[in-house]
Short mmCIF file of N, CA, C and O in Angstrom, two decimals:
data_model
loop_
_atom_site.label_atom_id
_atom_site.label_comp_id
_atom_site.label_asym_id
_atom_site.label_seq_id
_atom_site.Cartn_x
_atom_site.Cartn_y
_atom_site.Cartn_z
N UNK A 1 0.84 -1.17 0.00
CA UNK A 1 0.00 0.00 0.00
C UNK A 1 0.89 1.24 0.00
O UNK A 1 1.85 1.32 0.74
N UNK A 2 0.54 2.18 -0.80
CA UNK A 2 1.29 3.42 -0.89
C UNK A 2 0.96 4.33 0.29
O UNK A 2 -0.19 4.45 0.68
N UNK A 3 1.98 4.94 0.85
CA UNK A 3 1.80 5.94 1.90
C UNK A 3 2.25 7.27 1.33
O UNK A 3 3.42 7.62 1.37
N UNK A 4 1.31 7.99 0.75
CA UNK A 4 1.65 9.24 0.09
C UNK A 4 2.06 10.33 1.08
O UNK A 4 2.50 11.40 0.68
N UNK A 5 1.94 10.07 2.38
CA UNK A 5 2.32 11.05 3.39
C UNK A 5 3.59 10.64 4.15
O UNK A 5 3.94 11.25 5.15
N UNK A 6 4.28 9.63 3.68
CA UNK A 6 5.45 9.10 4.39
C UNK A 6 6.52 10.15 4.63
O UNK A 6 7.18 10.15 5.67
N UNK A 7 6.73 11.06 3.72
CA UNK A 7 7.79 12.06 3.85
C UNK A 7 7.31 13.38 4.45
O UNK A 7 8.08 14.31 4.56
N UNK A 8 6.05 13.44 4.85
CA UNK A 8 5.53 14.66 5.46
C UNK A 8 5.68 14.55 6.96
O UNK A 8 5.18 13.62 7.58
N UNK A 9 6.39 15.49 7.55
CA UNK A 9 6.65 15.46 8.98
C UNK A 9 5.39 15.83 9.76
O UNK A 9 5.00 15.16 10.70
N UNK A 10 4.71 16.90 9.36
CA UNK A 10 3.51 17.37 10.06
C UNK A 10 2.28 16.89 9.31
O UNK A 10 1.89 17.47 8.30
N UNK A 11 1.67 15.82 9.80
CA UNK A 11 0.49 15.26 9.14
C UNK A 11 -0.80 15.87 9.67
O UNK A 11 -1.87 15.34 9.46
N UNK A 12 -0.71 17.00 10.39
CA UNK A 12 -1.90 17.62 10.98
C UNK A 12 -2.50 18.71 10.11
O UNK A 12 -3.47 19.34 10.51
N UNK A 13 -1.93 18.97 8.95
CA UNK A 13 -2.51 19.98 8.07
C UNK A 13 -3.91 19.57 7.66
O UNK A 13 -4.24 18.38 7.66
N UNK A 14 -4.75 20.51 7.26
CA UNK A 14 -6.12 20.17 6.88
C UNK A 14 -6.16 19.17 5.72
O UNK A 14 -5.31 19.18 4.83
N UNK A 15 -7.16 18.32 5.76
CA UNK A 15 -7.37 17.37 4.67
C UNK A 15 -8.04 18.07 3.51
O UNK A 15 -8.82 18.99 3.70
N UNK A 16 -7.77 17.59 2.30
CA UNK A 16 -8.41 18.19 1.14
C UNK A 16 -9.15 17.14 0.30
O UNK A 16 -9.72 17.46 -0.73
N UNK A 17 -9.15 15.88 0.77
CA UNK A 17 -9.90 14.82 0.10
C UNK A 17 -10.45 13.87 1.15
O UNK A 17 -9.87 13.72 2.21
N UNK A 18 -11.57 13.23 0.85
CA UNK A 18 -12.16 12.23 1.74
C UNK A 18 -12.86 11.18 0.92
O UNK A 18 -13.36 11.45 -0.17
N UNK A 19 -12.85 9.96 1.46
CA UNK A 19 -13.42 8.82 0.77
C UNK A 19 -14.25 8.03 1.77
O UNK A 19 -13.78 7.79 2.90
N UNK A 20 -15.45 7.65 1.39
CA UNK A 20 -16.29 6.83 2.24
C UNK A 20 -15.62 5.49 2.49
O UNK A 20 -15.12 4.85 1.56
N UNK A 21 -15.59 5.06 3.74
CA UNK A 21 -14.99 3.77 4.08
C UNK A 21 -16.05 2.68 4.07
O UNK A 21 -17.11 2.84 4.67
N UNK A 22 -15.76 1.61 3.36
CA UNK A 22 -16.64 0.44 3.33
C UNK A 22 -15.80 -0.78 3.68
O UNK A 22 -14.59 -0.80 3.49
N UNK A 23 -16.48 -1.80 4.19
CA UNK A 23 -15.77 -3.04 4.54
C UNK A 23 -15.31 -3.75 3.27
O UNK A 23 -16.02 -3.78 2.27
N UNK A 24 -14.09 -4.30 3.33
CA UNK A 24 -13.54 -4.98 2.17
C UNK A 24 -12.42 -5.92 2.63
O UNK A 24 -11.76 -5.67 3.64
N UNK A 25 -12.20 -6.97 1.87
CA UNK A 25 -11.07 -7.86 2.13
C UNK A 25 -9.78 -7.27 1.58
O UNK A 25 -8.68 -7.72 1.92
N UNK A 26 -9.90 -6.25 0.75
CA UNK A 26 -8.73 -5.60 0.14
C UNK A 26 -8.26 -4.42 0.98
O UNK A 26 -9.07 -3.76 1.63
N UNK A 27 -6.97 -4.12 0.94
CA UNK A 27 -6.47 -2.94 1.65
C UNK A 27 -6.97 -1.66 0.98
O UNK A 27 -7.37 -1.66 -0.19
N UNK A 28 -6.93 -0.58 1.74
CA UNK A 28 -7.27 0.73 1.18
C UNK A 28 -6.23 1.11 0.12
O UNK A 28 -5.09 0.65 0.17
N UNK A 29 -6.62 1.95 -0.81
CA UNK A 29 -5.69 2.37 -1.86
C UNK A 29 -4.53 3.17 -1.28
O UNK A 29 -3.40 3.06 -1.75
N UNK A 30 -4.81 4.00 -0.28
CA UNK A 30 -3.79 4.83 0.37
C UNK A 30 -4.04 4.83 1.86
O UNK A 30 -5.18 4.72 2.31
N UNK A 31 -2.98 4.98 2.64
CA UNK A 31 -3.15 5.17 4.08
C UNK A 31 -3.70 6.57 4.31
O UNK A 31 -3.12 7.55 3.85
N UNK A 32 -4.83 6.68 5.00
CA UNK A 32 -5.37 8.02 5.26
C UNK A 32 -4.58 8.74 6.34
O UNK A 32 -3.78 8.13 7.05
N UNK A 33 -4.82 10.01 6.48
CA UNK A 33 -4.21 10.78 7.56
C UNK A 33 -5.04 10.66 8.83
O UNK A 33 -4.52 10.65 9.92
N UNK A 34 -6.35 10.58 8.66
CA UNK A 34 -7.30 10.45 9.76
C UNK A 34 -8.49 9.64 9.27
O UNK A 34 -8.68 9.48 8.06
N UNK A 35 -9.33 9.21 10.22
CA UNK A 35 -10.66 8.74 9.87
C UNK A 35 -11.64 9.55 10.70
O UNK A 35 -11.29 10.09 11.76
N UNK A 36 -12.87 9.67 10.20
CA UNK A 36 -13.89 10.43 10.91
C UNK A 36 -15.22 9.70 10.79
O UNK A 36 -15.52 9.14 9.73
N UNK A 37 -15.97 9.69 11.87
CA UNK A 37 -17.31 9.12 11.89
C UNK A 37 -18.29 10.28 11.76
O UNK A 37 -18.23 11.23 12.55
N UNK A 38 -19.19 10.23 10.78
CA UNK A 38 -20.17 11.30 10.62
C UNK A 38 -21.59 10.86 11.00
O UNK A 38 -22.44 11.70 11.23
N UNK A 39 -21.83 9.55 11.04
CA UNK A 39 -23.10 8.98 11.52
C UNK A 39 -22.71 7.85 12.47
O UNK A 39 -21.95 6.96 12.09
N UNK A 40 -23.23 7.89 13.69
CA UNK A 40 -22.82 6.96 14.75
C UNK A 40 -22.83 5.51 14.30
O UNK A 40 -23.73 5.07 13.59
N UNK A 41 -21.80 4.78 14.71
CA UNK A 41 -21.67 3.36 14.39
C UNK A 41 -20.34 2.85 14.89
O UNK A 41 -19.65 3.50 15.67
N UNK A 42 -20.00 1.66 14.45
CA UNK A 42 -18.74 1.01 14.82
C UNK A 42 -17.93 0.73 13.56
O UNK A 42 -18.48 0.63 12.47
N UNK A 43 -16.62 0.57 13.76
CA UNK A 43 -15.75 0.24 12.63
C UNK A 43 -14.65 -0.70 13.14
O UNK A 43 -14.14 -0.54 14.25
N UNK A 44 -14.34 -1.69 12.32
CA UNK A 44 -13.22 -2.59 12.61
C UNK A 44 -12.15 -2.33 11.57
O UNK A 44 -12.42 -2.40 10.36
N UNK A 45 -10.96 -1.99 12.05
CA UNK A 45 -9.86 -1.66 11.15
C UNK A 45 -8.69 -2.58 11.44
O UNK A 45 -8.60 -3.18 12.52
N UNK A 46 -7.79 -2.70 10.47
CA UNK A 46 -6.56 -3.47 10.64
C UNK A 46 -5.37 -2.60 10.26
O UNK A 46 -5.46 -1.77 9.36
N UNK A 47 -4.25 -2.85 10.94
CA UNK A 47 -3.01 -2.19 10.56
C UNK A 47 -2.27 -3.06 9.56
O UNK A 47 -2.77 -4.12 9.16
N UNK A 48 -1.10 -2.66 9.15
CA UNK A 48 -0.33 -3.41 8.16
C UNK A 48 0.10 -4.79 8.61
O UNK A 48 0.42 -5.64 7.79
N UNK A 49 0.08 -5.05 9.92
CA UNK A 49 0.44 -6.36 10.46
C UNK A 49 -0.79 -7.23 10.69
O UNK A 49 -0.71 -8.25 11.36
N UNK A 50 -1.94 -6.81 10.18
CA UNK A 50 -3.22 -7.52 10.30
C UNK A 50 -3.73 -7.58 11.73
O UNK A 50 -4.47 -8.48 12.11
N UNK A 51 -3.34 -6.61 12.55
CA UNK A 51 -3.86 -6.51 13.91
C UNK A 51 -5.15 -5.72 13.87
O UNK A 51 -5.16 -4.56 13.44
N UNK A 52 -6.24 -6.35 14.29
CA UNK A 52 -7.55 -5.71 14.22
C UNK A 52 -7.83 -4.90 15.47
O UNK A 52 -7.36 -5.21 16.56
N UNK A 53 -8.61 -3.83 15.28
CA UNK A 53 -9.07 -3.00 16.38
C UNK A 53 -10.50 -2.60 16.08
O UNK A 53 -10.81 -2.18 14.95
N UNK A 54 -11.38 -2.73 17.06
CA UNK A 54 -12.77 -2.33 16.91
C UNK A 54 -12.97 -1.01 17.64
O UNK A 54 -12.64 -0.89 18.82
N UNK A 55 -13.48 -0.03 16.92
CA UNK A 55 -13.84 1.25 17.53
C UNK A 55 -15.35 1.22 17.72
O UNK A 55 -16.10 1.23 16.74
N UNK A 56 -15.79 1.15 18.96
CA UNK A 56 -17.20 1.08 19.26
C UNK A 56 -17.71 2.48 19.59
O UNK A 56 -17.26 3.09 20.56
N UNK A 57 -18.62 2.96 18.76
CA UNK A 57 -19.24 4.28 18.94
C UNK A 57 -18.22 5.39 19.19
O UNK A 57 -18.28 6.08 20.20
N UNK A 58 -17.27 5.59 18.28
CA UNK A 58 -16.34 6.70 18.45
C UNK A 58 -17.10 8.03 18.36
O UNK A 58 -18.21 8.07 17.84
N UNK A 59 -16.52 9.10 18.87
CA UNK A 59 -17.22 10.39 18.82
C UNK A 59 -17.50 10.82 17.39
O UNK A 59 -16.65 10.69 16.51
N UNK A 60 -18.70 11.31 17.17
CA UNK A 60 -19.11 11.76 15.84
C UNK A 60 -18.46 13.11 15.54
O UNK A 60 -18.35 13.96 16.41
N UNK A 61 -18.04 13.27 14.30
CA UNK A 61 -17.46 14.51 13.77
C UNK A 61 -16.16 14.93 14.47
O UNK A 61 -15.84 16.11 14.52
N UNK A 62 -15.43 13.95 14.97
CA UNK A 62 -14.12 14.20 15.57
C UNK A 62 -13.08 13.40 14.79
O UNK A 62 -13.14 12.17 14.79
N UNK A 63 -12.15 14.05 14.10
CA UNK A 63 -11.13 13.30 13.37
C UNK A 63 -10.30 12.45 14.33
O UNK A 63 -9.86 12.92 15.37
N UNK A 64 -10.12 11.20 13.97
CA UNK A 64 -9.33 10.27 14.78
C UNK A 64 -8.00 10.04 14.07
O UNK A 64 -7.97 9.65 12.90
N UNK A 65 -6.88 10.26 14.74
CA UNK A 65 -5.56 10.13 14.10
C UNK A 65 -5.15 8.67 13.94
O UNK A 65 -4.16 8.21 14.51
N UNK A 66 -5.92 7.94 13.15
CA UNK A 66 -5.66 6.53 12.87
C UNK A 66 -5.42 6.38 11.38
O UNK A 66 -6.08 7.03 10.56
N UNK A 67 -4.49 5.49 11.03
CA UNK A 67 -4.14 5.29 9.63
C UNK A 67 -4.32 3.82 9.27
O UNK A 67 -3.35 3.09 9.10
N UNK A 68 -5.58 3.36 9.15
CA UNK A 68 -5.81 1.94 8.91
C UNK A 68 -5.34 1.48 7.54
O UNK A 68 -5.38 2.23 6.56
N UNK A 69 -4.91 0.24 7.52
CA UNK A 69 -4.50 -0.43 6.28
C UNK A 69 -5.72 -1.03 5.58
O UNK A 69 -5.81 -1.08 4.37
N UNK A 70 -6.68 -1.49 6.42
CA UNK A 70 -7.86 -2.17 5.88
C UNK A 70 -9.04 -1.92 6.81
O UNK A 70 -8.88 -1.78 8.02
N UNK A 71 -10.25 -1.89 6.23
CA UNK A 71 -11.50 -1.81 6.99
C UNK A 71 -12.22 -3.13 6.76
O UNK A 71 -12.53 -3.48 5.62
N UNK A 72 -12.49 -3.86 7.84
CA UNK A 72 -13.10 -5.18 7.68
C UNK A 72 -14.58 -5.21 8.06
O UNK A 72 -15.28 -6.14 7.67
N UNK A 73 -15.05 -4.23 8.82
CA UNK A 73 -16.48 -4.16 9.15
C UNK A 73 -16.80 -2.71 9.48
O UNK A 73 -15.97 -1.98 10.04
N UNK A 74 -18.02 -2.30 9.13
CA UNK A 74 -18.43 -0.92 9.42
C UNK A 74 -19.94 -0.83 9.51
O UNK A 74 -20.65 -1.45 8.74
N UNK A 75 -20.41 -0.11 10.53
CA UNK A 75 -21.80 0.33 10.61
C UNK A 75 -21.70 1.84 10.81
O UNK A 75 -20.66 2.35 11.21
N UNK A 76 -22.72 2.56 10.53
CA UNK A 76 -22.62 4.01 10.58
C UNK A 76 -21.91 4.51 9.33
O UNK A 76 -21.80 3.78 8.33
N UNK A 77 -21.44 5.74 9.37
CA UNK A 77 -20.76 6.33 8.20
C UNK A 77 -19.40 6.84 8.63
O UNK A 77 -19.31 7.68 9.55
N UNK A 78 -18.37 6.35 7.97
CA UNK A 78 -16.99 6.73 8.26
C UNK A 78 -16.30 7.16 6.97
O UNK A 78 -16.58 6.59 5.91
N UNK A 79 -15.40 8.13 7.07
CA UNK A 79 -14.63 8.59 5.93
C UNK A 79 -13.15 8.53 6.26
O UNK A 79 -12.75 8.73 7.40
N UNK A 80 -12.35 8.28 5.24
CA UNK A 80 -10.90 8.42 5.32
C UNK A 80 -10.58 9.82 4.86
O UNK A 80 -11.09 10.28 3.83
N UNK A 81 -9.77 10.53 5.61
CA UNK A 81 -9.38 11.90 5.26
C UNK A 81 -7.94 11.90 4.76
O UNK A 81 -7.05 11.34 5.39
N UNK A 82 -7.74 12.53 3.61
CA UNK A 82 -6.42 12.59 2.97
C UNK A 82 -5.95 14.02 2.87
O UNK A 82 -6.71 14.92 2.80
#
């Protein structure tokens, strides 16, 4: 998976693109800078080592500084911010 932000030291700059996250067996096209929940729900994400983490009811409209490799389950509405 390409990490288009690998050489950027400050990854806190505003995002200028976002993509709806859906569950898939495939990795995301790019590592996002953040993820955000806009409609309450849960999301299961994996890192590059296939370690899964379930976020149960994360705060709505709060960017989370997570850079998942893959999304394996999702309820609610989540976006990847680039």
